[in-house]
Structure formats: structure tokens, C-alpha cells
């Protein structure tokens, strides 16, 4: 993994900014807390010094300089070590008593390093204060080593917290950036594989489903569709070539037959008519293929209008009922919900119904009863189209939607195997789910449309307008 790539990742950059913000916040709170801590410690020392000062002032008031000097030397007893220093000086600065050598140069700062005159004389820092009793100057100080230690510990803790926090934030940022980069690299590699022809390649999707995983899942859905289209294009092209060859060669043979008849001085009319039939059926197949392709490639619902399915079904049954009756079958509308509103293209929907009716008439025997049911609720508008004919075995119920797929028993019946492919294309174009089931006996086609709440007046269904039959 390229480290420069990881470091330039968004997560890494965000972590760097977060670390900067944390460091800035720590410095700010550290400075405030440190000054508060110092001020508090100084106040405590100042109070102790003030107590000493009051006590020494009382002694001075009672016995003058001599008593004061005596008291100071007792306080500074080297045996009973105390954390304080006291110096007593004349107005000209000469030392009178105490363990401070020279009058310290007292400026604004109250903290100062002094060397005491004790037997273990050592330099140490003290908090100092001065008091004046007539012409005597008293310098009183408290040892700062404990205060210094407390302040140093505070600074170390602050520094350690800063280092640990910054390292943790940068580490998390680096980790997140690295995992994003790994995922993006996989995505890139998969797209490369697919563009090089591997239609099975998919992006791995992690269960935590972060933003990249969601994109990966989306990419997979699109790849799935794309490879499905590529495969179906391939198989459809092969099926078209295969299925067109038979009528084409039959037309060719008929034309040859016509020529032979002409050569022999016989009437070629029958052979020419046979060729014409084959070529007309070829034209029909091409028409259906183009229609399916057009519907599958269209997108958006710009041409769709809100329409009510009940009058459309009633009209279709009225038109095709007599045709079915002529072939000894029955076509009936059993129930029809008047609120069944969908957004759709009326011409396409008529074509879809025609294909289903046509199938019943072609693939079911005399006496078959075909029924239509329309129901609507908040979730869906459901159209059930059922017959009591031979039905379709379960194993073939998906495959019959493939172009040119026909059951073995129907290989010789009229048709090209494109009817249900067109039905499916139209259903999908309307966002409807289509599914075949066993009507016990017979075939049941269920189509579930997404419902449309009527916003405009319903488009009236024109009577007597019928689509051409295909498939
Ligand atoms: N109502 C039905 N009952 C029984 N089989 C059917 C029915 N509708 C379709 N099929 C089967 O499904 C196949 C595909 O139908 P379709 O795509 O319309 O093609 P075609 O009608 O041209 O054969 C048919 O060949 C037939 O075997
Ligand atoms: Mg058909």
C-alpha cells in the first residue's frame, strides 16, 4: 500500500486537522489551568508568610530589634529545619539577623533563587515578601520546591495527554484512510476487470456498510444489470439468428421451387405465396424484436399518464370476448376495482393484454375459461389473468419470458416465442412485478403495478381502439 496515497486520504487529512485542534485546545486549557494553579499555590504561600509576619510584628512591638533577632534565629534553627527563610536588615541593607546573606533585589517577581546560610546551604527557589517595622526591613520567604514539583507534574501530565491524544487521532485517521484506500483500490480493480470482459467480477462489500460499501453495493447492482444485459444481448442475438434461419431458409426454398416451376412452365404462384408468408412472418418477428428493444431502452415516465385500469379491462373484454367465443373459449372480467389508478402508457398496456389473451387462444384448448381480476390497495394495483388450460410447468415459468423460448409441446403452434418477452418488457417499463403461477389447473399471470394517486382527471379510455396482436 502506497503510504503517500494513504496520507493524502480525506480521513488522514481530517485526523490531522482534528489533532491540531486538540493540541490548540490543550495549550489553551493548559495555560489557563497552569496560571490558576500557580496563583492558588502563591496565595497559599503568601498566607503562610503573612502569618509569620504578624507573629514577628507582635514580637517586635513587645521587645524591639533584639527580641526580633532572637526570635528569627530560633525560627531558623538549623536542627529543626523549616521550609522558610527570614532575613532582618537595616535601612542601609546590612544584615542584622536571619539566614539570608544579602538583601535580595526585590523587583516585581516574588519568586527568586536564594542560597541560605544554613549548614546545608543550597540554592533553592523561594516565594518572598518584605515587611517594614520602622527602620528594619524583614524579608520572609517560603520554599517553592513542592510548588515547583506540583507545577512540573501538571505540565508533564498535560504533555503526555497531548502526545497520546494526537497519536491516537492520527493513528485512527491513518487506519480509516488506509481501509478506504483498500476499498477504493478493490473497486477500481473490479471495474477494470469488468471493462476487460470479466462480467462475473463484483466488488466485495463489508458488513459495516460505510459510505464506500454503499457505493460498492450500488456498483454491484449496476454491474449485475449490465452483465445481465450483456448476456441477454448475446443469447438474444444467438436466438434471433437461430430462429430467423428457419423461416428464411424456408422462404429461400420456396423461391427456388418457384424458379424451378417457371423453368418447367408450371404455375409458380403457390410457391411464391409460401415464400411471401414466410417473409411476412419474418417481418412480424423483426417488428416484435424492435418493439421489445425500444421498450427496454426507454427510460423515464414522461409519456406516462395517470389512467384507470377498470374501463380499459372492460373495453378489452368487450372487444376480445366475441373473438374468444368464436374459438370456443370464454373471456370474462370477474371483479374490477374502480380505484385502480396507475401511471402508464395505454397503448403498451393494451398490447400487453392482447398478448396474454392471444396466448390463451393459441395455447389452450376449446372450452378454456379465461378470467381477469383487478384489485387495488395502498400498496399495489394487482391484475390477475388466469386460465384453466394446460398451464406452464414450474421449471419453465421464468424461461418463457426469454425471447424465442417456447414449450416443447408448442414448437409447432403459431407464434414466435416473443409474446411473453414483450409482456415482461411492458410490465417492467411500468415498474410492475410480473409472476406466473399454477391456477390449478391452468396458468395465472399476476402483475402488480405501483399505485398512482389521481392528481389530474382520469384520461378517458377510447372505445374500440385495439392494438395489433403479436407473439
Ligand atoms: N396461457 C398459456 N397456457 C399455456 N402455455 C402458455 C400460455 N402462454 C404461454 N405459454 C407457453 O409459453 C410460451 C411462450 O409464450 P410467448 O412468449 O407468448 O410465445 P408464443 O406464444 O409465440 O409461443 C408459449 O410457446 C407456450 O409454450
Ligand atoms: Mg404468445
CSV table of C-alpha atoms and ligand atoms in Angstrom, one decimal:
chain,number,residue,atom,x,y,z
A,1,UNK,CA,0.0,0.0,0.0
A,2,UNK,CA,1.4,3.4,-1.1
A,3,UNK,CA,2.0,5.4,2.1
A,4,UNK,CA,1.8,8.7,0.3
A,5,UNK,CA,-1.6,7.7,-1.1
A,6,UNK,CA,-2.9,6.8,2.4
A,7,UNK,CA,-1.6,10.0,3.9
A,8,UNK,CA,-3.4,12.1,1.2
A,9,UNK,CA,-6.7,10.4,2.0
A,10,UNK,CA,-9.6,12.5,3.4
A,11,UNK,CA,-9.7,10.6,6.7
A,12,UNK,CA,-6.0,11.3,7.2
A,13,UNK,CA,-6.4,15.0,6.5
A,14,UNK,CA,-9.4,15.2,8.8
A,15,UNK,CA,-7.4,13.5,11.5
A,16,UNK,CA,-4.5,15.9,11.1
A,17,UNK,CA,-6.9,18.9,11.5
A,18,UNK,CA,-8.5,17.2,14.5
A,19,UNK,CA,-5.1,16.6,16.1
A,20,UNK,CA,-4.2,20.3,15.5
A,21,UNK,CA,-7.5,21.4,17.1
A,22,UNK,CA,-6.9,19.1,20.1
A,23,UNK,CA,-3.3,20.4,20.5
A,24,UNK,CA,-4.6,24.0,20.4
A,25,UNK,CA,-7.4,23.2,22.9
A,26,UNK,CA,-4.9,21.5,25.2
A,27,UNK,CA,-2.5,24.5,25.0
A,28,UNK,CA,-5.3,26.9,25.8
A,29,UNK,CA,-6.8,25.0,28.7
A,30,UNK,CA,-3.2,24.1,29.9
A,31,UNK,CA,-2.2,27.8,30.0
A,32,UNK,CA,-5.4,28.8,31.9
A,33,UNK,CA,-5.2,25.9,34.3
A,34,UNK,CA,-1.5,26.4,34.9
A,35,UNK,CA,-1.9,30.1,35.8
A,36,UNK,CA,-4.8,29.2,38.0
A,37,UNK,CA,-2.7,26.5,39.8
A,38,UNK,CA,0.3,28.9,40.2
A,39,UNK,CA,-1.9,31.7,41.5
A,40,UNK,CA,-3.5,29.3,44.1
A,41,UNK,CA,-0.2,27.9,45.3
A,42,UNK,CA,1.2,31.5,45.5
A,43,UNK,CA,-1.8,32.6,47.6
A,44,UNK,CA,-1.3,29.7,50.0
A,45,UNK,CA,2.4,30.6,50.5
A,46,UNK,CA,1.5,34.3,50.8
A,47,UNK,CA,-0.9,33.5,53.6
A,48,UNK,CA,1.7,31.5,55.5
A,49,UNK,CA,4.2,34.4,55.1
A,50,UNK,CA,1.6,36.8,56.3
A,51,UNK,CA,1.0,34.7,59.5
A,52,UNK,CA,4.8,34.7,60.2
A,53,UNK,CA,4.9,38.4,59.6
A,54,UNK,CA,2.1,39.1,62.1
A,55,UNK,CA,3.7,36.9,64.7
A,56,UNK,CA,7.1,38.6,64.3
A,57,UNK,CA,5.5,42.1,64.3
A,58,UNK,CA,4.0,41.2,67.7
A,59,UNK,CA,7.5,40.2,69.0
A,60,UNK,CA,9.0,43.4,67.6
A,61,UNK,CA,6.3,45.5,69.2
A,62,UNK,CA,7.0,43.9,72.6
A,63,UNK,CA,10.8,43.7,72.7
A,64,UNK,CA,12.2,45.7,69.7
A,65,UNK,CA,15.1,44.7,67.4
A,66,UNK,CA,16.8,42.4,69.9
A,67,UNK,CA,13.8,40.3,70.6
A,68,UNK,CA,13.0,40.1,66.9
A,69,UNK,CA,16.6,39.0,66.1
A,70,UNK,CA,16.4,36.4,68.8
A,71,UNK,CA,13.0,35.0,67.6
A,72,UNK,CA,14.4,34.9,64.0
A,73,UNK,CA,17.4,32.9,65.0
A,74,UNK,CA,15.2,30.5,66.9
A,75,UNK,CA,12.9,30.1,63.9
A,76,UNK,CA,15.8,29.5,61.6
A,77,UNK,CA,17.2,26.8,63.9
A,78,UNK,CA,19.2,24.5,61.6
A,79,UNK,CA,18.3,21.5,63.7
A,80,UNK,CA,14.5,21.9,63.2
A,81,UNK,CA,14.6,22.6,59.5
A,82,UNK,CA,11.7,24.7,58.2
A,83,UNK,CA,10.8,25.4,54.6
A,84,UNK,CA,11.1,29.1,55.3
A,85,UNK,CA,13.8,31.8,55.1
A,86,UNK,CA,13.9,35.0,57.1
A,87,UNK,CA,16.3,37.9,56.9
A,88,UNK,CA,16.4,41.0,59.0
A,89,UNK,CA,18.1,44.1,57.5
A,90,UNK,CA,18.9,47.6,58.5
A,91,UNK,CA,17.7,50.6,56.5
A,92,UNK,CA,21.1,50.6,54.6
A,93,UNK,CA,20.8,46.9,53.8
A,94,UNK,CA,23.2,45.5,56.3
A,95,UNK,CA,22.2,42.1,57.7
A,96,UNK,CA,21.0,42.1,61.4
A,97,UNK,CA,19.8,38.5,61.7
A,98,UNK,CA,18.4,35.5,59.8
A,99,UNK,CA,19.6,33.0,57.1
A,100,UNK,CA,19.5,35.3,54.1
A,101,UNK,CA,23.0,36.8,53.3
A,102,UNK,CA,22.3,39.8,51.4
A,103,UNK,CA,19.2,41.9,50.9
A,104,UNK,CA,17.7,40.4,47.7
A,105,UNK,CA,17.0,42.8,44.8
A,106,UNK,CA,13.2,42.7,45.1
A,107,UNK,CA,11.6,43.5,41.8
A,108,UNK,CA,8.1,42.7,40.6
A,109,UNK,CA,8.7,38.9,40.7
A,110,UNK,CA,8.1,37.4,44.1
A,111,UNK,CA,9.8,34.1,43.1
A,112,UNK,CA,13.6,34.1,43.4
A,113,UNK,CA,16.5,31.7,43.8
A,114,UNK,CA,18.4,32.2,47.1
A,115,UNK,CA,21.2,30.4,48.9
A,116,UNK,CA,20.6,30.2,52.6
A,117,UNK,CA,23.4,30.5,55.1
A,118,UNK,CA,22.4,27.2,56.9
A,119,UNK,CA,24.9,24.5,57.3
A,120,UNK,CA,23.4,22.7,54.3
A,121,UNK,CA,23.4,25.9,52.3
A,122,UNK,CA,21.9,25.2,49.0
A,123,UNK,CA,20.4,27.2,46.2
A,124,UNK,CA,16.6,26.9,46.1
A,125,UNK,CA,13.8,29.0,44.8
A,126,UNK,CA,11.6,30.8,47.3
A,127,UNK,CA,8.5,32.9,47.3
A,128,UNK,CA,9.5,36.2,49.0
A,129,UNK,CA,7.7,39.0,50.7
A,130,UNK,CA,9.0,42.1,52.6
A,131,UNK,CA,7.7,43.9,55.6
A,132,UNK,CA,8.9,47.1,57.3
A,133,UNK,CA,9.0,47.5,61.0
A,134,UNK,CA,10.2,51.2,61.5
A,135,UNK,CA,13.7,51.2,60.0
A,136,UNK,CA,14.0,47.4,59.9
A,137,UNK,CA,13.3,45.5,56.7
A,138,UNK,CA,12.2,42.0,57.1
A,139,UNK,CA,12.5,39.5,54.1
A,140,UNK,CA,10.3,36.4,54.6
A,141,UNK,CA,10.3,33.5,52.2
A,142,UNK,CA,8.7,30.1,51.7
A,143,UNK,CA,10.4,27.2,49.9
A,144,UNK,CA,9.0,26.7,46.4
A,145,UNK,CA,10.3,23.1,45.8
A,146,UNK,CA,6.9,21.4,46.5
A,147,UNK,CA,5.1,24.0,44.4
A,148,UNK,CA,7.6,23.6,41.6
A,149,UNK,CA,7.2,19.8,41.7
A,150,UNK,CA,3.4,20.1,41.5
A,151,UNK,CA,3.6,22.5,38.6
A,152,UNK,CA,6.1,20.3,36.8
A,153,UNK,CA,3.9,17.2,37.3
A,154,UNK,CA,1.0,19.1,35.9
A,155,UNK,CA,2.9,20.1,32.8
A,156,UNK,CA,4.1,16.5,32.2
A,157,UNK,CA,0.6,15.2,32.5
A,158,UNK,CA,-0.6,17.8,30.0
A,159,UNK,CA,2.2,17.0,27.6
A,160,UNK,CA,1.6,13.2,27.9
A,161,UNK,CA,-2.1,13.7,27.3
A,162,UNK,CA,-1.3,15.8,24.3
A,163,UNK,CA,1.1,13.3,22.8
A,164,UNK,CA,-1.3,10.3,23.5
A,165,UNK,CA,-4.3,12.1,22.1
A,166,UNK,CA,-2.5,13.3,19.0
A,167,UNK,CA,-1.0,9.9,18.3
A,168,UNK,CA,-4.4,8.2,18.8
A,169,UNK,CA,-6.2,10.6,16.5
A,170,UNK,CA,-3.5,10.4,13.8
A,171,UNK,CA,-3.5,6.6,14.1
A,172,UNK,CA,-7.3,6.3,13.7
A,173,UNK,CA,-7.1,8.7,10.7
A,174,UNK,CA,-4.3,6.7,9.2
A,175,UNK,CA,-6.3,3.4,9.7
A,176,UNK,CA,-9.5,4.9,8.3
A,177,UNK,CA,-7.7,6.3,5.3
A,178,UNK,CA,-5.9,3.0,4.7
A,179,UNK,CA,-9.1,1.0,4.9
A,180,UNK,CA,-10.9,3.5,2.5
A,181,UNK,CA,-7.9,3.2,0.1
A,182,UNK,CA,-8.0,-0.6,0.2
A,183,UNK,CA,-11.8,-0.5,-0.7
A,184,UNK,CA,-11.3,2.1,-3.4
A,185,UNK,CA,-8.5,0.0,-4.9
A,186,UNK,CA,-10.7,-3.1,-4.9
A,187,UNK,CA,-13.5,-1.0,-6.6
A,188,UNK,CA,-11.0,0.2,-9.2
A,189,UNK,CA,-9.7,-3.3,-9.9
A,190,UNK,CA,-13.2,-4.7,-10.2
A,191,UNK,CA,-14.2,-2.0,-12.7
A,192,UNK,CA,-11.0,-2.8,-14.7
A,193,UNK,CA,-11.8,-6.5,-14.7
A,194,UNK,CA,-15.4,-5.9,-15.9
A,195,UNK,CA,-14.2,-3.5,-18.6
A,196,UNK,CA,-11.8,-6.2,-19.7
A,197,UNK,CA,-14.7,-8.6,-20.2
A,198,UNK,CA,-15.0,-10.4,-16.9
A,199,UNK,CA,-18.8,-10.0,-16.3
A,200,UNK,CA,-18.7,-12.0,-13.1
A,201,UNK,CA,-16.4,-9.7,-11.2
A,202,UNK,CA,-18.0,-8.0,-8.2
A,203,UNK,CA,-16.8,-5.5,-5.6
A,204,UNK,CA,-16.5,-7.1,-2.1
A,205,UNK,CA,-19.0,-5.4,0.3
A,206,UNK,CA,-18.1,-5.3,4.0
A,207,UNK,CA,-21.0,-5.8,6.5
A,208,UNK,CA,-20.3,-2.5,8.3
A,209,UNK,CA,-21.8,-0.7,5.2
A,210,UNK,CA,-19.9,2.6,5.3
A,211,UNK,CA,-20.2,5.1,2.5
A,212,UNK,CA,-17.8,3.3,0.2
A,213,UNK,CA,-19.6,-0.1,0.9
A,214,UNK,CA,-22.9,1.5,0.0
A,215,UNK,CA,-21.3,2.8,-3.3
A,216,UNK,CA,-19.8,-0.7,-3.8
A,217,UNK,CA,-23.2,-2.3,-3.3
A,218,UNK,CA,-24.7,0.2,-5.8
A,219,UNK,CA,-21.9,-0.5,-8.3
A,220,UNK,CA,-22.6,-4.3,-7.9
A,221,UNK,CA,-26.3,-3.8,-8.7
A,222,UNK,CA,-25.4,-1.9,-11.8
A,223,UNK,CA,-22.8,-4.5,-12.8
A,224,UNK,CA,-25.4,-7.2,-12.2
A,225,UNK,CA,-27.8,-5.4,-14.6
A,226,UNK,CA,-25.0,-4.6,-17.1
A,227,UNK,CA,-23.8,-8.2,-17.2
A,228,UNK,CA,-27.4,-9.4,-17.4
A,229,UNK,CA,-28.0,-7.2,-20.4
A,230,UNK,CA,-24.7,-8.3,-22.0
A,231,UNK,CA,-25.6,-12.0,-21.5
A,232,UNK,CA,-29.2,-11.5,-22.7
A,233,UNK,CA,-28.0,-9.5,-25.7
A,234,UNK,CA,-25.6,-12.3,-26.5
A,235,UNK,CA,-28.3,-15.0,-26.1
A,236,UNK,CA,-30.9,-12.9,-27.8
A,237,UNK,CA,-28.6,-12.3,-30.8
A,238,UNK,CA,-27.9,-16.0,-31.0
A,239,UNK,CA,-31.6,-16.9,-30.6
A,240,UNK,CA,-32.6,-14.4,-33.2
A,241,UNK,CA,-30.0,-15.8,-35.7
A,242,UNK,CA,-31.2,-19.3,-34.9
A,243,UNK,CA,-34.9,-18.5,-35.1
A,244,UNK,CA,-34.7,-16.4,-38.3
A,245,UNK,CA,-32.7,-19.0,-40.1
A,246,UNK,CA,-35.6,-21.5,-40.4
A,247,UNK,CA,-38.3,-19.1,-42.0
A,248,UNK,CA,-35.5,-17.6,-44.1
A,249,UNK,CA,-34.3,-20.9,-45.5
A,250,UNK,CA,-38.0,-21.9,-46.0
A,251,UNK,CA,-38.6,-18.7,-48.0
A,252,UNK,CA,-35.4,-19.4,-49.9
A,253,UNK,CA,-36.5,-23.0,-50.7
A,254,UNK,CA,-40.0,-21.7,-51.8
A,255,UNK,CA,-38.4,-19.2,-54.2
A,256,UNK,CA,-36.2,-21.9,-55.6
A,257,UNK,CA,-39.2,-24.0,-56.1
A,258,UNK,CA,-41.0,-21.2,-57.9
A,259,UNK,CA,-38.0,-20.8,-60.2
A,260,UNK,CA,-37.9,-24.5,-61.0
A,261,UNK,CA,-41.7,-24.4,-61.7
A,262,UNK,CA,-41.2,-21.4,-64.0
A,263,UNK,CA,-38.4,-23.3,-65.8
A,264,UNK,CA,-40.7,-26.2,-66.3
A,265,UNK,CA,-43.5,-24.0,-67.5
A,266,UNK,CA,-45.6,-24.7,-64.3
A,267,UNK,CA,-47.6,-22.2,-62.2
A,268,UNK,CA,-45.2,-20.8,-59.5
A,269,UNK,CA,-48.0,-18.9,-57.6
A,270,UNK,CA,-48.3,-21.4,-54.7
A,271,UNK,CA,-44.5,-21.4,-54.1
A,272,UNK,CA,-44.3,-17.6,-54.3
A,273,UNK,CA,-47.2,-17.3,-51.8
A,274,UNK,CA,-45.5,-19.6,-49.4
A,275,UNK,CA,-42.3,-17.5,-49.6
A,276,UNK,CA,-44.4,-14.4,-49.1
A,277,UNK,CA,-45.9,-16.0,-45.9
A,278,UNK,CA,-42.5,-16.8,-44.5
A,279,UNK,CA,-41.2,-13.3,-45.2
A,280,UNK,CA,-44.3,-11.7,-43.6
A,281,UNK,CA,-43.8,-13.8,-40.5
A,282,UNK,CA,-40.1,-12.7,-40.5
A,283,UNK,CA,-41.2,-9.1,-40.7
A,284,UNK,CA,-43.5,-9.7,-37.7
A,285,UNK,CA,-40.6,-11.2,-35.7
A,286,UNK,CA,-38.4,-8.2,-36.5
A,287,UNK,CA,-41.2,-5.9,-35.5
A,288,UNK,CA,-41.6,-7.6,-32.2
A,289,UNK,CA,-37.9,-7.6,-31.5
A,290,UNK,CA,-37.6,-3.9,-32.3
A,291,UNK,CA,-40.7,-3.2,-30.1
A,292,UNK,CA,-39.1,-5.1,-27.1
A,293,UNK,CA,-35.8,-3.4,-27.7
A,294,UNK,CA,-37.4,0.1,-27.8
A,295,UNK,CA,-39.4,-0.5,-24.6
A,296,UNK,CA,-36.4,-1.9,-22.8
A,297,UNK,CA,-34.2,1.0,-23.7
A,298,UNK,CA,-36.7,3.7,-23.0
A,299,UNK,CA,-36.4,5.4,-19.6
A,300,UNK,CA,-38.3,7.9,-17.5
A,301,UNK,CA,-42.1,8.2,-17.4
A,302,UNK,CA,-42.5,11.4,-19.3
A,303,UNK,CA,-45.1,9.9,-21.7
A,304,UNK,CA,-47.0,8.2,-18.9
A,305,UNK,CA,-50.4,9.4,-17.8
A,306,UNK,CA,-52.5,8.6,-14.8
A,307,UNK,CA,-55.1,6.1,-16.0
A,308,UNK,CA,-57.8,3.9,-14.6
A,309,UNK,CA,-57.4,0.2,-15.4
A,310,UNK,CA,-61.0,-0.8,-14.8
A,311,UNK,CA,-62.5,0.8,-18.0
A,312,UNK,CA,-59.5,-0.4,-20.0
A,313,UNK,CA,-60.1,-4.0,-19.0
A,314,UNK,CA,-63.8,-3.8,-19.6
A,315,UNK,CA,-63.1,-2.4,-23.1
A,316,UNK,CA,-60.6,-5.2,-23.9
A,317,UNK,CA,-63.0,-7.9,-22.7
A,318,UNK,CA,-65.8,-6.4,-24.8
A,319,UNK,CA,-63.6,-6.4,-27.8
A,320,UNK,CA,-61.9,-9.8,-27.5
A,321,UNK,CA,-64.8,-11.7,-25.7
A,322,UNK,CA,-66.5,-12.4,-29.1
A,323,UNK,CA,-63.2,-13.4,-30.7
A,324,UNK,CA,-62.6,-15.9,-27.9
A,325,UNK,CA,-66.1,-17.2,-28.2
A,326,UNK,CA,-65.6,-17.9,-31.9
A,327,UNK,CA,-62.7,-20.2,-30.9
A,328,UNK,CA,-64.9,-21.9,-28.3
A,329,UNK,CA,-63.4,-20.1,-25.3
A,330,UNK,CA,-64.7,-17.7,-22.7
A,331,UNK,CA,-63.1,-14.4,-21.6
A,332,UNK,CA,-64.6,-12.7,-18.6
A,333,UNK,CA,-63.9,-9.8,-16.2
A,334,UNK,CA,-64.7,-11.2,-12.7
A,335,UNK,CA,-64.0,-8.2,-10.5
A,336,UNK,CA,-62.7,-4.8,-11.1
A,337,UNK,CA,-61.7,-2.2,-8.6
A,338,UNK,CA,-62.8,1.2,-9.7
A,339,UNK,CA,-59.9,2.9,-7.7
A,340,UNK,CA,-57.2,1.0,-9.6
A,341,UNK,CA,-55.2,4.0,-10.8
A,342,UNK,CA,-51.8,3.7,-12.3
A,343,UNK,CA,-49.3,5.8,-14.2
A,344,UNK,CA,-48.9,4.3,-17.6
A,345,UNK,CA,-49.0,4.2,-21.3
A,346,UNK,CA,-52.4,3.0,-22.5
A,347,UNK,CA,-51.1,1.6,-25.9
A,348,UNK,CA,-48.5,-0.5,-24.3
A,349,UNK,CA,-50.9,-1.8,-21.7
A,350,UNK,CA,-53.4,-2.8,-24.4
A,351,UNK,CA,-50.6,-4.6,-26.2
A,352,UNK,CA,-49.7,-6.5,-23.0
A,353,UNK,CA,-53.3,-7.7,-22.5
A,354,UNK,CA,-53.7,-8.6,-26.2
A,355,UNK,CA,-50.6,-10.8,-25.9
A,356,UNK,CA,-51.9,-12.6,-22.9
A,357,UNK,CA,-55.4,-13.1,-24.5
A,358,UNK,CA,-53.7,-14.3,-27.7
A,359,UNK,CA,-51.6,-16.9,-25.7
A,360,UNK,CA,-54.8,-18.3,-24.1
A,361,UNK,CA,-56.4,-18.6,-27.5
A,362,UNK,CA,-53.3,-20.2,-29.0
A,363,UNK,CA,-52.0,-22.5,-26.3
A,364,UNK,CA,-55.3,-23.5,-24.5
A,365,UNK,CA,-57.9,-25.9,-25.8
A,366,UNK,CA,-61.5,-25.3,-26.7
A,367,UNK,CA,-63.7,-24.8,-23.6
A,368,UNK,CA,-61.0,-22.8,-21.7
A,369,UNK,CA,-62.3,-20.1,-19.4
A,370,UNK,CA,-60.1,-17.1,-19.1
A,371,UNK,CA,-60.8,-14.6,-16.2
A,372,UNK,CA,-59.5,-11.2,-15.3
A,373,UNK,CA,-59.5,-9.8,-11.8
A,374,UNK,CA,-58.4,-6.3,-10.7
A,375,UNK,CA,-57.8,-5.3,-7.1
A,376,UNK,CA,-56.3,-2.1,-5.7
A,377,UNK,CA,-55.0,-1.1,-2.2
A,378,UNK,CA,-52.5,1.4,-0.9
A,379,UNK,CA,-49.6,-0.9,-1.8
A,380,UNK,CA,-50.3,-2.0,-5.3
A,381,UNK,CA,-52.8,-2.4,-8.2
A,382,UNK,CA,-52.9,-6.1,-8.9
A,383,UNK,CA,-54.1,-7.6,-12.1
A,384,UNK,CA,-54.7,-11.4,-12.2
A,385,UNK,CA,-55.0,-13.0,-15.6
A,386,UNK,CA,-55.9,-16.7,-15.2
A,387,UNK,CA,-57.0,-19.6,-17.5
A,388,UNK,CA,-57.8,-23.2,-16.8
A,389,UNK,CA,-55.7,-24.6,-19.8
A,390,UNK,CA,-52.6,-26.8,-19.6
A,391,UNK,CA,-50.6,-24.2,-17.7
A,392,UNK,CA,-46.8,-23.9,-17.7
A,393,UNK,CA,-44.6,-26.3,-15.7
A,394,UNK,CA,-42.8,-24.6,-12.7
A,395,UNK,CA,-39.3,-25.1,-14.2
A,396,UNK,CA,-40.3,-23.2,-17.4
A,397,UNK,CA,-42.1,-20.2,-15.7
A,398,UNK,CA,-39.0,-18.0,-15.7
A,399,UNK,CA,-37.7,-19.1,-19.1
A,400,UNK,CA,-40.9,-18.4,-21.0
A,401,UNK,CA,-40.1,-14.7,-20.6
A,402,UNK,CA,-36.9,-15.2,-22.6
A,403,UNK,CA,-37.2,-14.2,-26.2
A,404,UNK,CA,-38.0,-17.2,-28.5
A,405,UNK,CA,-38.4,-19.6,-25.6
A,406,UNK,CA,-41.4,-21.9,-26.2
A,407,UNK,CA,-42.5,-25.1,-24.5
A,408,UNK,CA,-41.7,-28.3,-26.5
A,409,UNK,CA,-45.4,-29.0,-26.9
A,410,UNK,CA,-45.9,-25.6,-28.7
A,411,UNK,CA,-43.0,-25.8,-31.1
A,412,UNK,CA,-45.4,-26.4,-34.0
A,413,UNK,CA,-48.1,-24.0,-32.9
A,414,UNK,CA,-48.4,-20.5,-34.3
A,415,UNK,CA,-46.1,-17.9,-32.8
A,416,UNK,CA,-42.5,-16.9,-32.4
A,417,UNK,CA,-41.9,-17.0,-28.6
A,418,UNK,CA,-41.7,-13.2,-28.3
A,419,UNK,CA,-45.2,-12.6,-26.8
A,420,UNK,CA,-44.3,-13.0,-23.1
A,421,UNK,CA,-40.9,-11.2,-23.6
A,422,UNK,CA,-42.9,-8.2,-24.7
A,423,UNK,CA,-45.4,-8.6,-21.8
A,424,UNK,CA,-42.5,-8.6,-19.4
A,425,UNK,CA,-40.8,-5.6,-21.0
A,426,UNK,CA,-44.0,-3.6,-20.8
A,427,UNK,CA,-44.6,-4.6,-17.2
A,428,UNK,CA,-41.0,-3.7,-16.2
A,429,UNK,CA,-41.3,-0.4,-18.1
A,430,UNK,CA,-44.3,0.4,-15.8
A,431,UNK,CA,-42.4,-0.6,-12.7
A,432,UNK,CA,-44.7,-3.6,-12.3
A,433,UNK,CA,-43.7,-7.0,-10.9
A,434,UNK,CA,-44.9,-9.9,-13.1
A,435,UNK,CA,-45.0,-13.5,-12.0
A,436,UNK,CA,-46.5,-16.8,-13.2
A,437,UNK,CA,-48.2,-19.4,-11.0
A,438,UNK,CA,-50.3,-22.5,-11.1
A,439,UNK,CA,-54.0,-21.8,-11.4
A,440,UNK,CA,-54.8,-25.4,-10.6
A,441,UNK,CA,-55.4,-26.1,-13.4
A,442,UNK,CA,-54.0,-23.6,-15.8
A,443,UNK,CA,-51.8,-20.6,-15.8
A,444,UNK,CA,-52.1,-17.5,-13.6
A,445,UNK,CA,-50.3,-14.3,-14.6
A,446,UNK,CA,-50.1,-11.8,-11.7
A,447,UNK,CA,-49.0,-8.2,-12.5
A,448,UNK,CA,-48.5,-5.8,-9.6
A,449,UNK,CA,-48.3,-2.1,-10.5
A,450,UNK,CA,-47.3,0.6,-8.2
A,451,UNK,CA,-50.5,2.6,-7.5
A,452,UNK,CA,-50.9,6.2,-8.6
A,453,UNK,CA,-52.9,8.7,-6.5
A,454,UNK,CA,-55.0,10.6,-9.0
A,455,UNK,CA,-53.9,14.2,-9.3
A,456,UNK,CA,-55.4,15.1,-12.6
A,457,UNK,CA,-58.8,14.0,-14.1
A,458,UNK,CA,-58.6,10.4,-15.3
A,459,UNK,CA,-57.8,10.1,-19.0
A,460,UNK,CA,-60.9,8.6,-20.7
A,461,UNK,CA,-60.4,5.2,-22.4
A,462,UNK,CA,-61.4,5.4,-26.0
A,463,UNK,CA,-63.7,2.6,-27.1
A,464,UNK,CA,-62.9,0.2,-29.9
A,465,UNK,CA,-59.2,1.1,-30.0
A,466,UNK,CA,-57.3,-2.1,-30.2
A,467,UNK,CA,-53.6,-2.9,-30.5
A,468,UNK,CA,-52.3,-5.3,-33.1
A,469,UNK,CA,-51.6,-8.8,-31.9
A,470,UNK,CA,-48.0,-10.1,-31.6
A,471,UNK,CA,-46.4,-13.3,-30.4
B,1,LIG,N1,-51.8,-19.4,-21.4
B,1,LIG,C1,-50.8,-20.3,-21.6
B,1,LIG,N2,-51.0,-21.6,-21.3
B,1,LIG,C2,-50.0,-22.5,-21.5
B,1,LIG,N3,-48.8,-22.2,-22.0
B,1,LIG,C3,-48.6,-20.9,-22.3
B,1,LIG,C4,-49.5,-19.9,-22.1
B,1,LIG,N4,-49.0,-18.7,-22.5
B,1,LIG,C5,-47.7,-19.0,-22.9
B,1,LIG,N5,-47.5,-20.3,-22.9
B,1,LIG,C6,-46.2,-21.0,-23.2
B,1,LIG,O1,-45.2,-20.0,-23.2
B,1,LIG,C7,-44.5,-20.0,-24.4
B,1,LIG,C8,-44.1,-18.6,-24.7
B,1,LIG,O2,-45.1,-17.7,-24.9
B,1,LIG,P1,-45.0,-16.5,-25.9
B,1,LIG,O3,-43.7,-15.8,-25.5
B,1,LIG,O4,-46.2,-15.7,-25.9
B,1,LIG,O5,-44.6,-17.2,-27.3
B,1,LIG,P2,-45.6,-17.8,-28.4
B,1,LIG,O6,-47.0,-17.5,-27.9
B,1,LIG,O7,-45.3,-17.1,-29.6
B,1,LIG,O8,-45.2,-19.2,-28.4
B,1,LIG,C9,-45.5,-20.5,-25.4
B,1,LIG,O9,-44.9,-21.0,-26.5
B,1,LIG,C10,-46.2,-21.6,-24.6
B,1,LIG,O10,-45.5,-22.7,-24.6
B,2,LIG,MG1,-47.7,-15.7,-27.5
